[in-house]
Amino acid sequence: AINNRDGGNESLWHLVSGGKDGRVRVWKINAKHQTMVHSMKEHRGAINALVCNRDGSQAISASSDGSCIVWDLQKGVRIHALYDATVFHTVCYHPDESQYITGSANNKIGFWDAYDGSPIRFIPGGGSDVTSLDIQSEGTYFVSGSADKNVNVWHYDNGEMISTGQGHSGRISTVAHSPDQNSVISVGSEGGIFIWNITLRERN
Protein backbone atom coordinates (compact mmCIF):
# COMPACT_ATOMS: atom_id res chain seq x y z
CA ALA A 1 0.00 0.00 0.00
CA ILE A 2 1.31 3.43 -0.92
CA ASN A 3 -0.10 6.65 0.49
CA ASN A 4 1.00 10.30 0.31
CA ARG A 5 0.53 11.60 3.85
CA ASP A 6 2.24 14.96 3.48
CA GLY A 7 -0.45 17.45 2.49
CA GLY A 8 -0.11 17.04 -1.25
CA ASN A 9 3.69 17.22 -1.31
CA GLU A 10 4.30 14.94 -4.27
CA SER A 11 8.08 14.89 -3.68
CA LEU A 12 7.66 13.01 -0.38
CA TRP A 13 5.82 9.71 -0.03
CA HIS A 14 5.30 7.13 2.65
CA LEU A 15 5.17 3.48 1.64
CA VAL A 16 3.80 0.82 3.98
CA SER A 17 4.91 -2.77 3.44
CA GLY A 18 4.06 -6.12 5.02
CA GLY A 19 6.01 -9.32 4.55
CA LYS A 20 6.21 -13.03 5.20
CA ASP A 21 8.11 -12.31 8.41
CA GLY A 22 4.97 -10.69 9.89
CA ARG A 23 6.53 -7.21 10.07
CA VAL A 24 4.81 -4.00 8.97
CA ARG A 25 7.29 -1.34 7.90
CA VAL A 26 6.73 2.35 7.15
CA TRP A 27 9.14 4.00 4.71
CA LYS A 28 9.75 7.67 3.91
CA ILE A 29 10.62 8.05 0.24
CA ASN A 30 11.81 11.04 -1.77
CA ALA A 31 13.73 11.51 -4.98
CA LYS A 32 17.15 10.96 -3.39
CA HIS A 33 16.77 8.32 -0.70
CA GLN A 34 14.49 6.04 1.27
CA THR A 35 14.36 5.78 5.07
CA MET A 36 12.55 3.24 7.24
CA VAL A 37 10.54 5.15 9.85
CA HIS A 38 8.88 2.28 11.76
CA SER A 39 9.20 -1.51 11.92
CA MET A 40 6.28 -3.09 13.76
CA LYS A 41 6.28 -6.76 14.70
CA GLU A 42 3.20 -8.30 16.33
CA HIS A 43 2.00 -10.80 13.73
CA ARG A 44 3.24 -14.37 14.12
CA GLY A 45 2.43 -15.30 10.51
CA ALA A 46 2.78 -13.90 7.02
CA ILE A 47 0.93 -10.70 6.12
CA ASN A 48 -1.44 -11.40 3.23
CA ALA A 49 -3.01 -7.96 2.78
CA LEU A 50 -2.30 -4.40 3.91
CA VAL A 51 -4.43 -1.31 3.26
CA CYS A 52 -4.27 2.31 4.43
CA ASN A 53 -7.17 4.52 5.43
CA ARG A 54 -8.03 7.57 3.36
CA ASP A 55 -5.67 10.10 4.97
CA GLY A 56 -2.83 7.63 5.45
CA SER A 57 -2.75 7.94 9.23
CA GLN A 58 -3.67 4.28 9.78
CA ALA A 59 -3.27 0.90 8.11
CA ILE A 60 -4.75 -2.52 8.74
CA SER A 61 -2.86 -5.75 8.06
CA ALA A 62 -4.42 -9.20 7.51
CA SER A 63 -2.33 -12.20 8.49
CA SER A 64 -2.20 -15.98 8.34
CA ASP A 65 -1.93 -16.01 12.16
CA GLY A 66 -5.69 -15.39 12.61
CA SER A 67 -5.44 -11.66 13.29
CA CYS A 68 -5.86 -8.31 11.59
CA ILE A 69 -4.03 -5.44 13.28
CA VAL A 70 -4.86 -1.74 12.94
CA TRP A 71 -1.76 0.45 13.12
CA ASP A 72 -1.11 4.11 13.90
CA LEU A 73 1.39 4.91 11.16
CA GLN A 74 2.56 8.16 12.72
CA LYS A 75 3.40 6.64 16.12
CA GLY A 76 4.26 3.16 14.89
CA VAL A 77 2.02 1.38 17.40
CA ARG A 78 -0.99 -0.93 17.39
CA ILE A 79 -4.44 0.64 17.85
CA HIS A 80 -6.39 -2.61 18.17
CA ALA A 81 -6.71 -6.07 16.63
CA LEU A 82 -9.34 -8.42 15.20
CA TYR A 83 -9.16 -12.14 15.95
CA ASP A 84 -10.70 -15.28 14.48
CA ALA A 85 -9.66 -18.93 14.24
CA THR A 86 -8.82 -18.73 10.54
CA VAL A 87 -6.38 -17.36 7.98
CA PHE A 88 -7.21 -13.79 6.93
CA HIS A 89 -6.62 -13.32 3.20
CA THR A 90 -7.97 -9.79 2.69
CA VAL A 91 -9.31 -6.73 4.50
CA CYS A 92 -10.90 -3.38 3.54
CA TYR A 93 -11.97 -0.15 5.19
CA HIS A 94 -15.58 0.89 4.61
CA PRO A 95 -15.47 4.28 2.82
CA ASP A 96 -16.72 6.10 5.94
CA GLU A 97 -14.14 4.15 8.00
CA SER A 98 -16.75 3.06 10.56
CA GLN A 99 -16.20 -0.64 9.81
CA TYR A 100 -13.73 -3.12 8.36
CA ILE A 101 -14.62 -6.16 6.27
CA THR A 102 -12.46 -9.26 6.05
CA GLY A 103 -12.26 -12.34 3.85
CA SER A 104 -10.80 -15.55 5.18
CA ALA A 105 -10.07 -19.24 4.73
CA ASN A 106 -13.23 -20.28 6.60
CA ASN A 107 -15.33 -19.09 3.61
CA LYS A 108 -16.71 -16.16 5.64
CA ILE A 109 -16.92 -12.42 5.14
CA GLY A 110 -16.62 -10.62 8.46
CA PHE A 111 -17.91 -7.16 9.41
CA TRP A 112 -16.07 -5.45 12.28
CA ASP A 113 -16.55 -2.25 14.29
CA ALA A 114 -13.68 0.17 13.64
CA TYR A 115 -14.12 1.82 17.05
CA ASP A 116 -12.89 -1.15 19.08
CA GLY A 117 -12.38 -4.01 16.60
CA SER A 118 -15.35 -6.02 17.86
CA PRO A 119 -17.14 -8.39 15.43
CA ILE A 120 -20.54 -7.28 14.12
CA ARG A 121 -21.58 -10.25 11.95
CA PHE A 122 -20.31 -12.93 9.59
CA ILE A 123 -21.90 -14.09 6.35
CA PRO A 124 -21.07 -17.09 4.11
CA GLY A 125 -18.74 -15.85 1.39
CA GLY A 126 -19.12 -18.62 -1.19
CA GLY A 127 -17.89 -22.13 -1.78
CA SER A 128 -14.27 -21.66 -0.70
CA ASP A 129 -11.71 -19.19 0.73
CA VAL A 130 -12.60 -15.51 0.28
CA THR A 131 -9.38 -14.19 -1.23
CA SER A 132 -10.10 -10.56 -2.20
CA LEU A 133 -12.59 -7.76 -1.40
CA ASP A 134 -13.28 -4.27 -2.68
CA ILE A 135 -16.03 -1.85 -1.61
CA GLN A 136 -17.88 0.49 -3.97
CA SER A 137 -17.01 4.16 -3.25
CA GLU A 138 -20.42 4.95 -1.73
CA GLY A 139 -20.26 1.88 0.50
CA THR A 140 -23.57 0.42 -0.74
CA TYR A 141 -22.13 -2.63 -2.49
CA PHE A 142 -18.94 -4.65 -2.38
CA VAL A 143 -17.35 -7.34 -4.52
CA SER A 144 -15.53 -10.50 -3.47
CA GLY A 145 -13.28 -12.99 -5.20
CA SER A 146 -12.86 -16.55 -3.99
CA ALA A 147 -10.82 -19.70 -4.40
CA ASP A 148 -13.94 -21.23 -6.00
CA LYS A 149 -13.16 -19.04 -9.10
CA ASN A 150 -16.29 -16.87 -8.68
CA VAL A 151 -16.65 -13.09 -8.49
CA ASN A 152 -19.62 -12.08 -6.32
CA VAL A 153 -21.36 -8.74 -5.83
CA TRP A 154 -23.02 -8.09 -2.44
CA HIS A 155 -25.29 -5.52 -0.83
CA TYR A 156 -23.31 -4.15 2.11
CA ASP A 157 -26.07 -3.51 4.64
CA ASN A 158 -28.13 -6.68 4.31
CA GLY A 159 -25.35 -9.04 3.17
CA GLU A 160 -27.38 -10.28 0.21
CA MET A 161 -25.54 -11.63 -2.82
CA ILE A 162 -26.67 -9.61 -5.85
CA SER A 163 -24.90 -11.41 -8.68
CA THR A 164 -22.12 -13.88 -9.52
CA GLY A 165 -19.59 -13.80 -12.34
CA GLN A 166 -18.11 -17.07 -13.59
CA GLY A 167 -15.34 -17.42 -16.13
CA HIS A 168 -12.00 -17.81 -14.37
CA SER A 169 -10.37 -21.22 -14.39
CA GLY A 170 -8.23 -20.51 -11.35
CA ARG A 171 -8.43 -19.02 -7.88
CA ILE A 172 -9.29 -15.30 -7.82
CA SER A 173 -6.25 -13.29 -6.73
CA THR A 174 -7.61 -9.71 -6.82
CA VAL A 175 -10.86 -7.83 -7.43
CA ALA A 176 -11.25 -4.06 -7.75
CA HIS A 177 -13.82 -1.50 -8.88
CA SER A 178 -13.05 0.74 -11.82
CA PRO A 179 -12.80 4.50 -11.12
CA ASP A 180 -16.33 5.11 -12.50
CA GLN A 181 -17.66 2.26 -10.30
CA ASN A 182 -19.50 0.67 -13.27
CA SER A 183 -17.06 -2.21 -13.77
CA VAL A 184 -15.17 -4.73 -11.69
CA ILE A 185 -11.74 -6.03 -12.67
CA SER A 186 -10.74 -9.50 -11.49
CA VAL A 187 -7.43 -11.32 -11.78
CA GLY A 188 -7.19 -15.10 -11.58
CA SER A 189 -4.28 -17.36 -10.71
CA GLU A 190 -4.53 -18.82 -14.22
CA GLY A 191 -3.38 -15.44 -15.59
CA GLY A 192 -6.77 -14.18 -16.79
CA ILE A 193 -7.85 -10.56 -16.30
CA PHE A 194 -11.62 -10.06 -16.63
CA ILE A 195 -13.65 -6.85 -16.80
CA TRP A 196 -17.26 -7.19 -15.60
CA ASN A 197 -19.99 -4.64 -16.32
CA ILE A 198 -22.04 -4.03 -13.16
CA THR A 199 -24.29 -0.98 -13.26
CA LEU A 200 -25.21 -0.72 -9.57
CA ARG A 201 -28.66 0.59 -8.67
CA GLU A 202 -30.52 0.69 -5.41
CA ARG A 203 -33.23 -1.95 -5.15
CA ASN A 204 -36.75 -0.92 -4.23
mmCIF file of C-alpha atoms in Angstrom:
data_model
loop_
_atom_site.group_PDB
_atom_site.id
_atom_site.type_symbol
_atom_site.label_atom_id
_atom_site.label_comp_id
_atom_site.label_asym_id
_atom_site.label_seq_id
_atom_site.Cartn_x
_atom_site.Cartn_y
_atom_site.Cartn_z
ATOM 1 C CA ALA A 1 0.000 0.000 0.000
ATOM 2 C CA ILE A 2 1.309 3.434 -0.917
ATOM 3 C CA ASN A 3 -0.102 6.653 0.486
ATOM 4 C CA ASN A 4 1.005 10.296 0.311
ATOM 5 C CA ARG A 5 0.533 11.604 3.845
ATOM 6 C CA ASP A 6 2.237 14.961 3.476
ATOM 7 C CA GLY A 7 -0.452 17.447 2.486
ATOM 8 C CA GLY A 8 -0.107 17.039 -1.254
ATOM 9 C CA ASN A 9 3.692 17.223 -1.305
ATOM 10 C CA GLU A 10 4.298 14.938 -4.267
ATOM 11 C CA SER A 11 8.082 14.889 -3.681
ATOM 12 C CA LEU A 12 7.661 13.012 -0.383
ATOM 13 C CA TRP A 13 5.824 9.705 -0.034
ATOM 14 C CA HIS A 14 5.303 7.127 2.650
ATOM 15 C CA LEU A 15 5.170 3.483 1.641
ATOM 16 C CA VAL A 16 3.798 0.819 3.980
ATOM 17 C CA SER A 17 4.911 -2.771 3.441
ATOM 18 C CA GLY A 18 4.063 -6.117 5.025
ATOM 19 C CA GLY A 19 6.005 -9.320 4.548
ATOM 20 C CA LYS A 20 6.206 -13.026 5.200
ATOM 21 C CA ASP A 21 8.112 -12.308 8.408
ATOM 22 C CA GLY A 22 4.974 -10.687 9.892
ATOM 23 C CA ARG A 23 6.527 -7.213 10.072
ATOM 24 C CA VAL A 24 4.810 -4.004 8.969
ATOM 25 C CA ARG A 25 7.285 -1.343 7.902
ATOM 26 C CA VAL A 26 6.735 2.349 7.155
ATOM 27 C CA TRP A 27 9.138 3.999 4.713
ATOM 28 C CA LYS A 28 9.750 7.668 3.913
ATOM 29 C CA ILE A 29 10.618 8.052 0.244
ATOM 30 C CA ASN A 30 11.810 11.041 -1.765
ATOM 31 C CA ALA A 31 13.732 11.512 -4.984
ATOM 32 C CA LYS A 32 17.152 10.956 -3.387
ATOM 33 C CA HIS A 33 16.766 8.322 -0.699
ATOM 34 C CA GLN A 34 14.487 6.039 1.271
ATOM 35 C CA THR A 35 14.358 5.784 5.070
ATOM 36 C CA MET A 36 12.551 3.244 7.245
ATOM 37 C CA VAL A 37 10.540 5.153 9.850
ATOM 38 C CA HIS A 38 8.883 2.279 11.764
ATOM 39 C CA SER A 39 9.201 -1.510 11.917
ATOM 40 C CA MET A 40 6.277 -3.092 13.758
ATOM 41 C CA LYS A 41 6.280 -6.762 14.699
ATOM 42 C CA GLU A 42 3.202 -8.302 16.327
ATOM 43 C CA HIS A 43 1.997 -10.802 13.730
ATOM 44 C CA ARG A 44 3.237 -14.375 14.118
ATOM 45 C CA GLY A 45 2.427 -15.303 10.512
ATOM 46 C CA ALA A 46 2.782 -13.897 7.019
ATOM 47 C CA ILE A 47 0.933 -10.703 6.124
ATOM 48 C CA ASN A 48 -1.443 -11.404 3.232
ATOM 49 C CA ALA A 49 -3.007 -7.956 2.775
ATOM 50 C CA LEU A 50 -2.303 -4.403 3.907
ATOM 51 C CA VAL A 51 -4.426 -1.311 3.263
ATOM 52 C CA CYS A 52 -4.268 2.314 4.425
ATOM 53 C CA ASN A 53 -7.172 4.522 5.428
ATOM 54 C CA ARG A 54 -8.031 7.573 3.365
ATOM 55 C CA ASP A 55 -5.671 10.102 4.974
ATOM 56 C CA GLY A 56 -2.830 7.632 5.447
ATOM 57 C CA SER A 57 -2.747 7.940 9.231
ATOM 58 C CA GLN A 58 -3.669 4.276 9.783
ATOM 59 C CA ALA A 59 -3.268 0.900 8.108
ATOM 60 C CA ILE A 60 -4.751 -2.520 8.737
ATOM 61 C CA SER A 61 -2.862 -5.745 8.055
ATOM 62 C CA ALA A 62 -4.418 -9.200 7.508
ATOM 63 C CA SER A 63 -2.328 -12.199 8.488
ATOM 64 C CA SER A 64 -2.202 -15.981 8.341
ATOM 65 C CA ASP A 65 -1.930 -16.013 12.157
ATOM 66 C CA GLY A 66 -5.687 -15.386 12.609
ATOM 67 C CA SER A 67 -5.442 -11.659 13.289
ATOM 68 C CA CYS A 68 -5.862 -8.312 11.589
ATOM 69 C CA ILE A 69 -4.030 -5.439 13.283
ATOM 70 C CA VAL A 70 -4.864 -1.737 12.943
ATOM 71 C CA TRP A 71 -1.764 0.454 13.121
ATOM 72 C CA ASP A 72 -1.114 4.112 13.903
ATOM 73 C CA LEU A 73 1.390 4.910 11.158
ATOM 74 C CA GLN A 74 2.560 8.158 12.718
ATOM 75 C CA LYS A 75 3.405 6.643 16.116
ATOM 76 C CA GLY A 76 4.264 3.165 14.889
ATOM 77 C CA VAL A 77 2.020 1.378 17.402
ATOM 78 C CA ARG A 78 -0.994 -0.931 17.394
ATOM 79 C CA ILE A 79 -4.437 0.635 17.854
ATOM 80 C CA HIS A 80 -6.394 -2.607 18.171
ATOM 81 C CA ALA A 81 -6.710 -6.071 16.631
ATOM 82 C CA LEU A 82 -9.343 -8.418 15.196
ATOM 83 C CA TYR A 83 -9.159 -12.136 15.954
ATOM 84 C CA ASP A 84 -10.699 -15.278 14.485
ATOM 85 C CA ALA A 85 -9.660 -18.930 14.239
ATOM 86 C CA THR A 86 -8.823 -18.729 10.543
ATOM 87 C CA VAL A 87 -6.380 -17.359 7.982
ATOM 88 C CA PHE A 88 -7.209 -13.790 6.931
ATOM 89 C CA HIS A 89 -6.623 -13.319 3.205
ATOM 90 C CA THR A 90 -7.971 -9.792 2.691
ATOM 91 C CA VAL A 91 -9.305 -6.725 4.498
ATOM 92 C CA CYS A 92 -10.900 -3.379 3.540
ATOM 93 C CA TYR A 93 -11.972 -0.154 5.188
ATOM 94 C CA HIS A 94 -15.579 0.895 4.612
ATOM 95 C CA PRO A 95 -15.474 4.280 2.816
ATOM 96 C CA ASP A 96 -16.720 6.096 5.940
ATOM 97 C CA GLU A 97 -14.136 4.151 8.004
ATOM 98 C CA SER A 98 -16.749 3.062 10.561
ATOM 99 C CA GLN A 99 -16.202 -0.638 9.805
ATOM 100 C CA TYR A 100 -13.733 -3.125 8.361
ATOM 101 C CA ILE A 101 -14.620 -6.163 6.275
ATOM 102 C CA THR A 102 -12.458 -9.256 6.054
ATOM 103 C CA GLY A 103 -12.257 -12.336 3.855
ATOM 104 C CA SER A 104 -10.797 -15.546 5.180
ATOM 105 C CA ALA A 105 -10.070 -19.236 4.732
ATOM 106 C CA ASN A 106 -13.233 -20.284 6.600
ATOM 107 C CA ASN A 107 -15.329 -19.085 3.610
ATOM 108 C CA LYS A 108 -16.705 -16.158 5.636
ATOM 109 C CA ILE A 109 -16.921 -12.417 5.137
ATOM 110 C CA GLY A 110 -16.616 -10.615 8.459
ATOM 111 C CA PHE A 111 -17.910 -7.162 9.407
ATOM 112 C CA TRP A 112 -16.067 -5.447 12.280
ATOM 113 C CA ASP A 113 -16.550 -2.246 14.291
ATOM 114 C CA ALA A 114 -13.682 0.168 13.643
ATOM 115 C CA TYR A 115 -14.120 1.817 17.050
ATOM 116 C CA ASP A 116 -12.888 -1.150 19.075
ATOM 117 C CA GLY A 117 -12.377 -4.009 16.596
ATOM 118 C CA SER A 118 -15.353 -6.018 17.856
ATOM 119 C CA PRO A 119 -17.138 -8.392 15.434
ATOM 120 C CA ILE A 120 -20.542 -7.278 14.121
ATOM 121 C CA ARG A 121 -21.576 -10.246 11.952
ATOM 122 C CA PHE A 122 -20.311 -12.926 9.589
ATOM 123 C CA ILE A 123 -21.901 -14.094 6.346
ATOM 124 C CA PRO A 124 -21.074 -17.090 4.110
ATOM 125 C CA GLY A 125 -18.743 -15.847 1.388
ATOM 126 C CA GLY A 126 -19.121 -18.618 -1.186
ATOM 127 C CA GLY A 127 -17.895 -22.127 -1.782
ATOM 128 C CA SER A 128 -14.274 -21.657 -0.696
ATOM 129 C CA ASP A 129 -11.715 -19.193 0.730
ATOM 130 C CA VAL A 130 -12.605 -15.505 0.280
ATOM 131 C CA THR A 131 -9.383 -14.187 -1.232
ATOM 132 C CA SER A 132 -10.103 -10.558 -2.196
ATOM 133 C CA LEU A 133 -12.585 -7.763 -1.397
ATOM 134 C CA ASP A 134 -13.285 -4.267 -2.684
ATOM 135 C CA ILE A 135 -16.034 -1.849 -1.606
ATOM 136 C CA GLN A 136 -17.877 0.495 -3.967
ATOM 137 C CA SER A 137 -17.011 4.158 -3.253
ATOM 138 C CA GLU A 138 -20.419 4.949 -1.728
ATOM 139 C CA GLY A 139 -20.264 1.882 0.505
ATOM 140 C CA THR A 140 -23.570 0.420 -0.736
ATOM 141 C CA TYR A 141 -22.128 -2.631 -2.494
ATOM 142 C CA PHE A 142 -18.937 -4.651 -2.381
ATOM 143 C CA VAL A 143 -17.355 -7.341 -4.516
ATOM 144 C CA SER A 144 -15.530 -10.497 -3.468
ATOM 145 C CA GLY A 145 -13.277 -12.988 -5.201
ATOM 146 C CA SER A 146 -12.856 -16.550 -3.993
ATOM 147 C CA ALA A 147 -10.818 -19.699 -4.395
ATOM 148 C CA ASP A 148 -13.941 -21.229 -6.000
ATOM 149 C CA LYS A 149 -13.155 -19.042 -9.095
ATOM 150 C CA ASN A 150 -16.290 -16.873 -8.683
ATOM 151 C CA VAL A 151 -16.649 -13.092 -8.493
ATOM 152 C CA ASN A 152 -19.619 -12.080 -6.321
ATOM 153 C CA VAL A 153 -21.364 -8.735 -5.829
ATOM 154 C CA TRP A 154 -23.024 -8.085 -2.444
ATOM 155 C CA HIS A 155 -25.287 -5.518 -0.826
ATOM 156 C CA TYR A 156 -23.308 -4.151 2.111
ATOM 157 C CA ASP A 157 -26.075 -3.505 4.644
ATOM 158 C CA ASN A 158 -28.132 -6.684 4.306
ATOM 159 C CA GLY A 159 -25.348 -9.040 3.168
ATOM 160 C CA GLU A 160 -27.384 -10.284 0.212
ATOM 161 C CA MET A 161 -25.541 -11.632 -2.824
ATOM 162 C CA ILE A 162 -26.673 -9.610 -5.853
ATOM 163 C CA SER A 163 -24.896 -11.415 -8.685
ATOM 164 C CA THR A 164 -22.123 -13.882 -9.523
ATOM 165 C CA GLY A 165 -19.590 -13.797 -12.337
ATOM 166 C CA GLN A 166 -18.107 -17.074 -13.591
ATOM 167 C CA GLY A 167 -15.336 -17.420 -16.127
ATOM 168 C CA HIS A 168 -12.000 -17.806 -14.367
ATOM 169 C CA SER A 169 -10.366 -21.219 -14.395
ATOM 170 C CA GLY A 170 -8.230 -20.509 -11.346
ATOM 171 C CA ARG A 171 -8.428 -19.024 -7.875
ATOM 172 C CA ILE A 172 -9.292 -15.301 -7.816
ATOM 173 C CA SER A 173 -6.252 -13.289 -6.733
ATOM 174 C CA THR A 174 -7.612 -9.713 -6.824
ATOM 175 C CA VAL A 175 -10.864 -7.830 -7.427
ATOM 176 C CA ALA A 176 -11.245 -4.062 -7.749
ATOM 177 C CA HIS A 177 -13.822 -1.502 -8.879
ATOM 178 C CA SER A 178 -13.054 0.740 -11.823
ATOM 179 C CA PRO A 179 -12.799 4.496 -11.120
ATOM 180 C CA ASP A 180 -16.328 5.114 -12.501
ATOM 181 C CA GLN A 181 -17.660 2.258 -10.304
ATOM 182 C CA ASN A 182 -19.499 0.671 -13.266
ATOM 183 C CA SER A 183 -17.060 -2.208 -13.774
ATOM 184 C CA VAL A 184 -15.169 -4.725 -11.694
ATOM 185 C CA ILE A 185 -11.744 -6.029 -12.666
ATOM 186 C CA SER A 186 -10.743 -9.503 -11.488
ATOM 187 C CA VAL A 187 -7.434 -11.318 -11.776
ATOM 188 C CA GLY A 188 -7.194 -15.096 -11.579
ATOM 189 C CA SER A 189 -4.284 -17.361 -10.710
ATOM 190 C CA GLU A 190 -4.532 -18.818 -14.223
ATOM 191 C CA GLY A 191 -3.378 -15.442 -15.590
ATOM 192 C CA GLY A 192 -6.769 -14.178 -16.793
ATOM 193 C CA ILE A 193 -7.853 -10.558 -16.301
ATOM 194 C CA PHE A 194 -11.625 -10.062 -16.625
ATOM 195 C CA ILE A 195 -13.647 -6.854 -16.798
ATOM 196 C CA TRP A 196 -17.255 -7.191 -15.605
ATOM 197 C CA ASN A 197 -19.992 -4.639 -16.319
ATOM 198 C CA ILE A 198 -22.043 -4.027 -13.164
ATOM 199 C CA THR A 199 -24.289 -0.983 -13.257
ATOM 200 C CA LEU A 200 -25.207 -0.724 -9.574
ATOM 201 C CA ARG A 201 -28.656 0.594 -8.673
ATOM 202 C CA GLU A 202 -30.520 0.694 -5.415
ATOM 203 C CA ARG A 203 -33.229 -1.955 -5.154
ATOM 204 C CA ASN A 204 -36.749 -0.923 -4.232
#
